PDB file of C-alpha atoms in Angstrom:
ATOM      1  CA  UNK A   1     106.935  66.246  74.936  1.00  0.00           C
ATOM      2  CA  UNK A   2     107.257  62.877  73.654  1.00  0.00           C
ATOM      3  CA  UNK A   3     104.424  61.569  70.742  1.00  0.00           C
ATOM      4  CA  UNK A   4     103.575  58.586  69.507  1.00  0.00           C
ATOM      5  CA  UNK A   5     107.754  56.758  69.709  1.00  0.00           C
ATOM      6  CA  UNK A   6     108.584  53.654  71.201  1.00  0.00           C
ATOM      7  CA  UNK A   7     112.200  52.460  72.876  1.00  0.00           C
ATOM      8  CA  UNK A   8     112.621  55.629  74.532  1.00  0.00           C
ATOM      9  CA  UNK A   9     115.590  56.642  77.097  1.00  0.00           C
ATOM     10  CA  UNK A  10     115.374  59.803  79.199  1.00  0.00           C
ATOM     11  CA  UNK A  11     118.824  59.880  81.466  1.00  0.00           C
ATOM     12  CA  UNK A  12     119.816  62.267  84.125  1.00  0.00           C
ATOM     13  CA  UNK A  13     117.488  65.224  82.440  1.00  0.00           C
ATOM     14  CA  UNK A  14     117.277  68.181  84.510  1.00  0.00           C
ATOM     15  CA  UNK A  15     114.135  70.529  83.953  1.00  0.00           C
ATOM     16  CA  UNK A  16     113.676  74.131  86.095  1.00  0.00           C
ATOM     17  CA  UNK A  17     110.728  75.864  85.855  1.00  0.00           C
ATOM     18  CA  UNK A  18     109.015  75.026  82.661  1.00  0.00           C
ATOM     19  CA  UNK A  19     105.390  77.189  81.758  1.00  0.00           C
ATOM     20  CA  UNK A  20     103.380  73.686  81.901  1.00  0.00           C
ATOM     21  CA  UNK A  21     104.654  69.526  81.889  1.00  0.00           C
ATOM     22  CA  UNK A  22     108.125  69.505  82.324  1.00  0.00           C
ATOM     23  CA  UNK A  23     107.949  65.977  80.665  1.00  0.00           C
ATOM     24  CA  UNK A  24     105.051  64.622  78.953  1.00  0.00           C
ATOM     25  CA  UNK A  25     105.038  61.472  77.443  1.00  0.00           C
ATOM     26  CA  UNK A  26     101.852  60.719  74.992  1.00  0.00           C
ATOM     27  CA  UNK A  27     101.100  57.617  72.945  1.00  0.00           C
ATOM     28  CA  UNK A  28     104.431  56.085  73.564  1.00  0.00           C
ATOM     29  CA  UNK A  29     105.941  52.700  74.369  1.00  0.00           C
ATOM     30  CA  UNK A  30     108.482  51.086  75.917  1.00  0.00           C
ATOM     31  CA  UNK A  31     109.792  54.255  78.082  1.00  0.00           C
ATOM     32  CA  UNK A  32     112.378  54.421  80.378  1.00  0.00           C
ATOM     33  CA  UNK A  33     113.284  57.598  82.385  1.00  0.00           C
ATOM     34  CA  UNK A  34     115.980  57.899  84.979  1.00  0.00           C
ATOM     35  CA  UNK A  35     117.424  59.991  87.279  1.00  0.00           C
ATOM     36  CA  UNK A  36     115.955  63.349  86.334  1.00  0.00           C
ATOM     37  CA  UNK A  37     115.299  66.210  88.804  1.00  0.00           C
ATOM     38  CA  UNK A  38     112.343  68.814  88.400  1.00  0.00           C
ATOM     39  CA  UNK A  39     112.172  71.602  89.598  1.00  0.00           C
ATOM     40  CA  UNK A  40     109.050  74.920  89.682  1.00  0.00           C
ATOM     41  CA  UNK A  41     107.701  76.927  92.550  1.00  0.00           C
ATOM     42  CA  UNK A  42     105.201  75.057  94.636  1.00  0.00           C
ATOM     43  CA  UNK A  43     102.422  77.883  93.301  1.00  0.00           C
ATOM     44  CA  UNK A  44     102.848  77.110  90.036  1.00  0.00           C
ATOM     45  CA  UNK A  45      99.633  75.718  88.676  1.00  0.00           C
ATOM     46  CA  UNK A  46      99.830  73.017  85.571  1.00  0.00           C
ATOM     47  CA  UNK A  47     103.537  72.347  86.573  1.00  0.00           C
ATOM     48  CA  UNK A  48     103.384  68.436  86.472  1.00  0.00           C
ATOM     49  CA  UNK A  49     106.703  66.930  86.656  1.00  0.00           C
ATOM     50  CA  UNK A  50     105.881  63.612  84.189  1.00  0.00           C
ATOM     51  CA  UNK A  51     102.474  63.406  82.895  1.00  0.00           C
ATOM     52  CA  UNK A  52     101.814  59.881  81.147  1.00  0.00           C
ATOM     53  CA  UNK A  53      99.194  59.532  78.952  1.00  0.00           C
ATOM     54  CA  UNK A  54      98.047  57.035  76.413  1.00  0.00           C
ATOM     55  CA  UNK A  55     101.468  55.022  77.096  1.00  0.00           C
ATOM     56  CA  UNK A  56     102.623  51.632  77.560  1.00  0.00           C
ATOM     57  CA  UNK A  57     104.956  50.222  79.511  1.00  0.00           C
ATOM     58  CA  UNK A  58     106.335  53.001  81.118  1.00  0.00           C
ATOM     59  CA  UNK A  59     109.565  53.063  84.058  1.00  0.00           C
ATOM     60  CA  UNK A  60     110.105  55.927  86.194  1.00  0.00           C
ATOM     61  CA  UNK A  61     112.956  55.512  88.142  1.00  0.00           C
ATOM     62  CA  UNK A  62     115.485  56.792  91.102  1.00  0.00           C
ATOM     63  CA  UNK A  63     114.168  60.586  89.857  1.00  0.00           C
ATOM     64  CA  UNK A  64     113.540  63.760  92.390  1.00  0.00           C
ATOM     65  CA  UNK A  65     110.416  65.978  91.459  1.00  0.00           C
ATOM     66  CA  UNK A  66     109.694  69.276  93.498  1.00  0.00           C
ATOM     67  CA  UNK A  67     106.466  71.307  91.539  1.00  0.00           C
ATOM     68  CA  UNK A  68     103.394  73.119  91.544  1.00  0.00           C
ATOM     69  CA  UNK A  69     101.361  69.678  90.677  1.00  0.00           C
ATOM     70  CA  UNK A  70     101.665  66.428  90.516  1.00  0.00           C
ATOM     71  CA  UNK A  71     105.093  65.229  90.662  1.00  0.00           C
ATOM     72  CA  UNK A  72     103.283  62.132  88.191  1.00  0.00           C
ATOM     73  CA  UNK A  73     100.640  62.359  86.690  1.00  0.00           C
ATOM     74  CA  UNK A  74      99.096  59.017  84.726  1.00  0.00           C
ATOM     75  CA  UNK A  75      96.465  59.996  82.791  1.00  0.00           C
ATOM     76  CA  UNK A  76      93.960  57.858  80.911  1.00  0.00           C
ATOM     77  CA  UNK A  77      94.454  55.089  78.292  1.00  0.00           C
ATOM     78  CA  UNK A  78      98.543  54.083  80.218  1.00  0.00           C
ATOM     79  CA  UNK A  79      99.208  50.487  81.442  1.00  0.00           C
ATOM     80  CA  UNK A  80     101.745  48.935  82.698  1.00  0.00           C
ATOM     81  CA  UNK A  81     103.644  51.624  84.907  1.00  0.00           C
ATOM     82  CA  UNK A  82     106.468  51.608  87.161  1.00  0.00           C
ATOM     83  CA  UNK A  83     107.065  54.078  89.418  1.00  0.00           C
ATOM     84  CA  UNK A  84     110.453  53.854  91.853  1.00  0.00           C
ATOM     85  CA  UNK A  85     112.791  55.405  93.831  1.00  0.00           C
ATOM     86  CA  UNK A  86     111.274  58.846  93.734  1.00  0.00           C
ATOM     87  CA  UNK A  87     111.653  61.450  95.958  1.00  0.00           C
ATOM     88  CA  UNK A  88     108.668  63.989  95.826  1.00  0.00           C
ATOM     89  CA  UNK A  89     107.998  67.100  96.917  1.00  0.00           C
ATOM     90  CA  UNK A  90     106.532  69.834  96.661  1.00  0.00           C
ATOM     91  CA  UNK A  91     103.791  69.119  94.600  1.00  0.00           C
ATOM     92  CA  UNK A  92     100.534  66.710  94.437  1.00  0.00           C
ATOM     93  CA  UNK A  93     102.252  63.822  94.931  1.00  0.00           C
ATOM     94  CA  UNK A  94     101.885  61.010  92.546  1.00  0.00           C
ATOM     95  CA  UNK A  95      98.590  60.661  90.569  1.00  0.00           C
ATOM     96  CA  UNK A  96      96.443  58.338  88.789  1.00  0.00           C
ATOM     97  CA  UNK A  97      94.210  60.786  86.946  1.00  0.00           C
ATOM     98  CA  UNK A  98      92.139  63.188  86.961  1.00  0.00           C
ATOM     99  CA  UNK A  99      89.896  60.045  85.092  1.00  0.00           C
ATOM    100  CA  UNK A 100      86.429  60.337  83.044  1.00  0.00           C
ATOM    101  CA  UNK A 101      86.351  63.782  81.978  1.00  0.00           C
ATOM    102  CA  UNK A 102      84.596  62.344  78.775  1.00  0.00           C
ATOM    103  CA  UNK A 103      82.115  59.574  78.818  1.00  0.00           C
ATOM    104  CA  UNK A 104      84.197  57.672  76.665  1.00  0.00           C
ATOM    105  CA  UNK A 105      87.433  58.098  78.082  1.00  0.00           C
ATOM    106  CA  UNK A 106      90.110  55.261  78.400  1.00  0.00           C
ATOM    107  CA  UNK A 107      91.386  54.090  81.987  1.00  0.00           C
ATOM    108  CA  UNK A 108      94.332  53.242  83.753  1.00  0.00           C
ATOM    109  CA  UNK A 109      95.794  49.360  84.793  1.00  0.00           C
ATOM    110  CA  UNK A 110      98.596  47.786  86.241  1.00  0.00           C
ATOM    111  CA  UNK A 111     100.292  50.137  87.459  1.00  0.00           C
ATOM    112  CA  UNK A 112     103.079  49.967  90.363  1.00  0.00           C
ATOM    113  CA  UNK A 113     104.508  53.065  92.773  1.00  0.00           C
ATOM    114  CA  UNK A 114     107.606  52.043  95.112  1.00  0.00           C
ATOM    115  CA  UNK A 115     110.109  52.947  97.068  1.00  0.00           C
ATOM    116  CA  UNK A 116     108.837  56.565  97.301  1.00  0.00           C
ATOM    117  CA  UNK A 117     109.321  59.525  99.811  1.00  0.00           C
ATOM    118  CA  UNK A 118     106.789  62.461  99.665  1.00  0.00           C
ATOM    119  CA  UNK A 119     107.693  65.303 101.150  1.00  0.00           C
ATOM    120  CA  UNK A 120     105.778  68.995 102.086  1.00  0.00           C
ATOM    121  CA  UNK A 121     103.097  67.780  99.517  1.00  0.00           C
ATOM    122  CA  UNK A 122      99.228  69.048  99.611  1.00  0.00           C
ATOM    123  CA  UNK A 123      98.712  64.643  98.345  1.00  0.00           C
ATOM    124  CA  UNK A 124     100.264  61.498  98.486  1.00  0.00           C
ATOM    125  CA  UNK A 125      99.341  59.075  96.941  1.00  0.00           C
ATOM    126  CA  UNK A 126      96.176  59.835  94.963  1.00  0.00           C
ATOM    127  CA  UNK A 127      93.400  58.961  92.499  1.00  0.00           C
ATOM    128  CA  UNK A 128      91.556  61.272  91.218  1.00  0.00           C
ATOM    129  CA  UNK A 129      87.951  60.757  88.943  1.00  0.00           C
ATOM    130  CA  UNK A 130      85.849  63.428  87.588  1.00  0.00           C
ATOM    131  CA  UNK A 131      81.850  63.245  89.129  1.00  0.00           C
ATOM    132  CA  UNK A 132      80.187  62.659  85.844  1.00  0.00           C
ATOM    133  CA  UNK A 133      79.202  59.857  83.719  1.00  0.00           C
ATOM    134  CA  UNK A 134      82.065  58.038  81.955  1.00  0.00           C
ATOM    135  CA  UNK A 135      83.356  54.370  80.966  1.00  0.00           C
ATOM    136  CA  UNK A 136      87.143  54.657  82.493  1.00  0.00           C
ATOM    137  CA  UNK A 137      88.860  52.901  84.939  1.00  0.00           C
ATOM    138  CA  UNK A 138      91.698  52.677  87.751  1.00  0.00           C
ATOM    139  CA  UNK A 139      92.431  49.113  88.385  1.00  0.00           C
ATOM    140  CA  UNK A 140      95.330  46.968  89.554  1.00  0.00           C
ATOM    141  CA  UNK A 141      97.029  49.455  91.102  1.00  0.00           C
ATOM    142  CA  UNK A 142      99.685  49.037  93.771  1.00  0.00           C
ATOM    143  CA  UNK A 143     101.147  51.792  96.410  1.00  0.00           C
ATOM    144  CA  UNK A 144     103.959  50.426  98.410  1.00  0.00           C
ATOM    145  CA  UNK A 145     107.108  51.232 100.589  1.00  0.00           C
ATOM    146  CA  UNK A 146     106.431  55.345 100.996  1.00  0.00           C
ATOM    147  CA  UNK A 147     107.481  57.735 103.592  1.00  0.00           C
ATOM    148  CA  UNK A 148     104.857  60.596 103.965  1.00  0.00           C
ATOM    149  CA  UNK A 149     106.425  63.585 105.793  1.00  0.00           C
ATOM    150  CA  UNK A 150     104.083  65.827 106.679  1.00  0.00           C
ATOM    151  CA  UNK A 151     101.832  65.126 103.653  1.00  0.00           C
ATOM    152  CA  UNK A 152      98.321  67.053 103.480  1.00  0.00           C
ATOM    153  CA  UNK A 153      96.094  64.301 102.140  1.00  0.00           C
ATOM    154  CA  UNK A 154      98.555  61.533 102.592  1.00  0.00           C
ATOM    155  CA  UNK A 155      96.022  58.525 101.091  1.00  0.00           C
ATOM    156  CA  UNK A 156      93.181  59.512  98.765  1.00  0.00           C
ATOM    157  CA  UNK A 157      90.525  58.495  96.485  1.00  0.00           C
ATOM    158  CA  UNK A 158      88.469  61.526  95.352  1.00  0.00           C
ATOM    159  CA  UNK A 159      85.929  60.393  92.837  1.00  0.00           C
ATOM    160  CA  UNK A 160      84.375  63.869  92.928  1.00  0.00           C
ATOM    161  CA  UNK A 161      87.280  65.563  91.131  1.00  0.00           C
ATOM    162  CA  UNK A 162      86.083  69.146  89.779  1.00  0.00           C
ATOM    163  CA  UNK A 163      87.567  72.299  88.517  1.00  0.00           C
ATOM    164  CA  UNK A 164      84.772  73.164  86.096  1.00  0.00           C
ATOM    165  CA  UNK A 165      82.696  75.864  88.166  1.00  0.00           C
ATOM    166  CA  UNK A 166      79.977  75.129  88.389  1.00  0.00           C
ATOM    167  CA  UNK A 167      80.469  71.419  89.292  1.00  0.00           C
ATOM    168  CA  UNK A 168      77.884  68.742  87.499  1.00  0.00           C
ATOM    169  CA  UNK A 169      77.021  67.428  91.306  1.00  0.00           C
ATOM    170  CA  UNK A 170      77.140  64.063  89.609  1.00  0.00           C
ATOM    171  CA  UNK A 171      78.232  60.403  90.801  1.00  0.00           C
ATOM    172  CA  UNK A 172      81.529  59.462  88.968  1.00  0.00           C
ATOM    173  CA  UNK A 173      81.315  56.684  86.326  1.00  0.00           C
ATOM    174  CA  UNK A 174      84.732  55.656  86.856  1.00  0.00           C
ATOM    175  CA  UNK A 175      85.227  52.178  88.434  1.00  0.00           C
ATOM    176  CA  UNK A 176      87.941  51.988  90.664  1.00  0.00           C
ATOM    177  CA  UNK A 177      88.885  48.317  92.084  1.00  0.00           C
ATOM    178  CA  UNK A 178      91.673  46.449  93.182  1.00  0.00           C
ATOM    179  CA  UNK A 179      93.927  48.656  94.560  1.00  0.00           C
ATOM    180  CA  UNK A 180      96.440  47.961  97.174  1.00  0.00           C
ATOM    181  CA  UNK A 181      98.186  50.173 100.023  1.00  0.00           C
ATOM    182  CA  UNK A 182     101.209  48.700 101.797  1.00  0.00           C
ATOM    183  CA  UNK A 183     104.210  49.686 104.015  1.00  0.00           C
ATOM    184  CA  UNK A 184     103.194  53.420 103.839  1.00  0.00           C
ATOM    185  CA  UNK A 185     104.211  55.421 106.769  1.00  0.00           C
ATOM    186  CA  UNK A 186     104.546  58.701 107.890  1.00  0.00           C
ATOM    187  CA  UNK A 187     102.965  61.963 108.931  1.00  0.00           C
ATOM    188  CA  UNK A 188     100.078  63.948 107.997  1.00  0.00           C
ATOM    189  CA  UNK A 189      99.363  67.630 108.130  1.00  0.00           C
ATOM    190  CA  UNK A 190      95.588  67.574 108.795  1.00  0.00           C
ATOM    191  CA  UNK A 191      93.359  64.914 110.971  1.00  0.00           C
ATOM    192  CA  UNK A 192      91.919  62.949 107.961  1.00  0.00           C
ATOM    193  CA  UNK A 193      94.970  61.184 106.762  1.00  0.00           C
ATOM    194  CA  UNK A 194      92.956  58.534 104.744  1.00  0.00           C
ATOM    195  CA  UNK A 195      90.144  59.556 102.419  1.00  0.00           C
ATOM    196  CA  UNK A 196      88.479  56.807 100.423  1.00  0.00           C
ATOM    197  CA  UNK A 197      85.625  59.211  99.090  1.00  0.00           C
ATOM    198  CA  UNK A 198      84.461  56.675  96.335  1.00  0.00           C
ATOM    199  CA  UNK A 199      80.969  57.040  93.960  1.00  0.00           C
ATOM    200  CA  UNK A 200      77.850  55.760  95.005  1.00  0.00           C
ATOM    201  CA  UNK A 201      77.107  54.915  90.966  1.00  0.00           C
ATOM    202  CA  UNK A 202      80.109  52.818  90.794  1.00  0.00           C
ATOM    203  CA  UNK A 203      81.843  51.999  94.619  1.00  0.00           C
ATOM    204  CA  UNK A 204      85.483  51.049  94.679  1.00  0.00           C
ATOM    205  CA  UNK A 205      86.196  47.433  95.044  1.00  0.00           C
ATOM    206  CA  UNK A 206      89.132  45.173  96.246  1.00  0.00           C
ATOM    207  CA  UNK A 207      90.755  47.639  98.677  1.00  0.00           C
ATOM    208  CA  UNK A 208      93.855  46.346 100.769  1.00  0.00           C
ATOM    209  CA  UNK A 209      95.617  48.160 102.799  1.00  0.00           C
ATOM    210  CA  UNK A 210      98.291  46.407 105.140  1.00  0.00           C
ATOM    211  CA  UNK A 211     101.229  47.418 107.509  1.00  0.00           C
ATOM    212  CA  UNK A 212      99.811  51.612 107.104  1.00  0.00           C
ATOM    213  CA  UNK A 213     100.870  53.954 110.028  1.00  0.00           C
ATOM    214  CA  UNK A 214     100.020  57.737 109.554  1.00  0.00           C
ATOM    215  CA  UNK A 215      99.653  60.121 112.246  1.00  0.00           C
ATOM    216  CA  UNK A 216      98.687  63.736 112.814  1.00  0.00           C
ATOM    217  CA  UNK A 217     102.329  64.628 113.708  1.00  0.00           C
ATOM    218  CA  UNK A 218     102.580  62.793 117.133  1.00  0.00           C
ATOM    219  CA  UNK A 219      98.659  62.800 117.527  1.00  0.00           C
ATOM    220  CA  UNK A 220      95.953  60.302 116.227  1.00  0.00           C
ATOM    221  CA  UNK A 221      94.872  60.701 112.551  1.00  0.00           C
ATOM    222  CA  UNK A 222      91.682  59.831 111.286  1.00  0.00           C
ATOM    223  CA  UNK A 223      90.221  58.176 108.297  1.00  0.00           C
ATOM    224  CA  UNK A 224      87.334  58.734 105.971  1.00  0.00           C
ATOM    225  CA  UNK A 225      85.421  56.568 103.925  1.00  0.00           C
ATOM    226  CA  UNK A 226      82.259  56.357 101.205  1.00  0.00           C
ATOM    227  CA  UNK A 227      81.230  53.311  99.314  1.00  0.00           C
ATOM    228  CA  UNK A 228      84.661  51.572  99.374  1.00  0.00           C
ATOM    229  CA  UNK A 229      84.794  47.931 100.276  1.00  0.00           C
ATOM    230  CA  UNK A 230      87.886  45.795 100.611  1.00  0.00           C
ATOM    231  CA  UNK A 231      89.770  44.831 103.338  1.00  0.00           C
ATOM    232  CA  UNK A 232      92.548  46.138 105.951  1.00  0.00           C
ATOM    233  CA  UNK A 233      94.798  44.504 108.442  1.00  0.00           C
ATOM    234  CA  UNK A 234      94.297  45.200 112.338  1.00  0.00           C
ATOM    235  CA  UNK A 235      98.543  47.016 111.385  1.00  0.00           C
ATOM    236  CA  UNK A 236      96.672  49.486 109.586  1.00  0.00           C
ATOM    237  CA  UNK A 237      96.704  53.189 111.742  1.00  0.00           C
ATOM    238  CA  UNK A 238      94.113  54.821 111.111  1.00  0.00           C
ATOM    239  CA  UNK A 239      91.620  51.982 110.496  1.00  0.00           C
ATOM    240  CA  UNK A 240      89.298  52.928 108.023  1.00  0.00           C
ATOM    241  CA  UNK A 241      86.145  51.982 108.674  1.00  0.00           C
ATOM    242  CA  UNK A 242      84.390  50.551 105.800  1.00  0.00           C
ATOM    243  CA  UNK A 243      86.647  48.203 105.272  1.00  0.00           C
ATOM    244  CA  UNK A 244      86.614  44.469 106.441  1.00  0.00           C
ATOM    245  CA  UNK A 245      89.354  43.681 109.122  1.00  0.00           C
ATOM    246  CA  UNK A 246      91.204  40.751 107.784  1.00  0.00           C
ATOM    247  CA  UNK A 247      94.084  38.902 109.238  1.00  0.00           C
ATOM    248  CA  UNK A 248      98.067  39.644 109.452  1.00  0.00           C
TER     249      UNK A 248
END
């Protein structure tokens, strides 16, 4: 775990099996990390490969993470992320939350993910926002150039995010907007291959998605969507259907 430093360089780290975040970087600045490889059983609850939290300009790069969670996890208060070159899997793919646990929680902004393959995961590409009242925020958020192979939940936005039994049954607080999917490809494990399931307190706004193809492993995938509004190009397979078709 990393706390409150600035300037730092993680190189060609190797981590097997640790009891909880094999990396977790906290209050930091100016990070760099490259070419590590992660490694725990794909039961292994809590088993995050790089949780970022609280963090500033952060660069994850040419890395392979196979867990129990999310391979990267970008929690609240980080901006200014760069995600690349990743190979991911197994795992929850790659994360932006869980958001608004507390009311006054921080959020999450500019934040890139490229050049990514996700492999055997239960997720994708995800964001994640507790259903309760809260002040946080994804926004500016870009997912591009990923290979899904045979991904669960290959594209998600779950804004009803609970493991606190029993669940508050509440609208999330958490605004998500401007986020943009493009060049993602690939093949899903189960029919809905694109969930947009957004809050009715606080919909998600400026959605793009362009040049998507996901399919239910040689069959046609569906998608699903709740009080998101944006748009999508007539490339994108499956078309989800609350957003606006706009030209290629």
């Amino acid at each position: 775990m990393f706390t409150g430093s600035n300037n730092i360089n993680i190189n060609g780290l190797t981590s097997i099996n640790s009891q909880r975040f094999h990396i977790a970087i906290n209050y930091c600045n100016n990070v760099h990390i490259d070419g590590v490889k992660v490694s725990a059983d794909a039961n292994s609850p809590n088993t995050d490969g790089i949780h970022i939290q609280s963090s500033h300009s952060v660069h994850v790069t040419n890395s392979k993470i196979g867990t129990g969670d999310d391979c990267i996890s970008i929690g609240p208060g980080s901006s200014y992320v760069n995600i690349q070159n990743i190979q991911c899997g197994p795992g929850h793919g790659i994360s932006i939350g869980s958001l608004g646990r507390a009311a006054e929680e921080l959020g999450v902004e500019n934040v890139t993910v490229s050049n990514v393959d996700i492999t055997g995961a239960d997720n994708g590409v995800r964001i994640k926002t507790w259903g309760k009242n809260s002040k946080s925020f994804a926004r500016n958020i870009v997912f591009q150039h990923i290979h899904m192979k045979m991904v669960k939940n290959p594209i998600i936005i779950d804004q009803h995010y609970c493991l606190d039994k029993p669940c508050p049954n509440k609208e999330s607080g958490v605004k998500v907007s401007n986020v943009r999917y493009e060049d993602i490809h690939g093949t899903s494990t189960t029919e809905v291959a694109v969930m947009l399931d957004c809050s009715k307190d606080e919909p998600c706004t400026g959605i793009e998605m362009a040049d998507v193809n996901l399919v239910l492993v040689n069959q046609q995938a569906q998608a699903s969507c709740d009080n998101a509004h944006g748009f999508a190009n007539d490339d994108v397979v499956p078309f989800t259907p609350c957003l606006k078709r706009a030209a290629v």
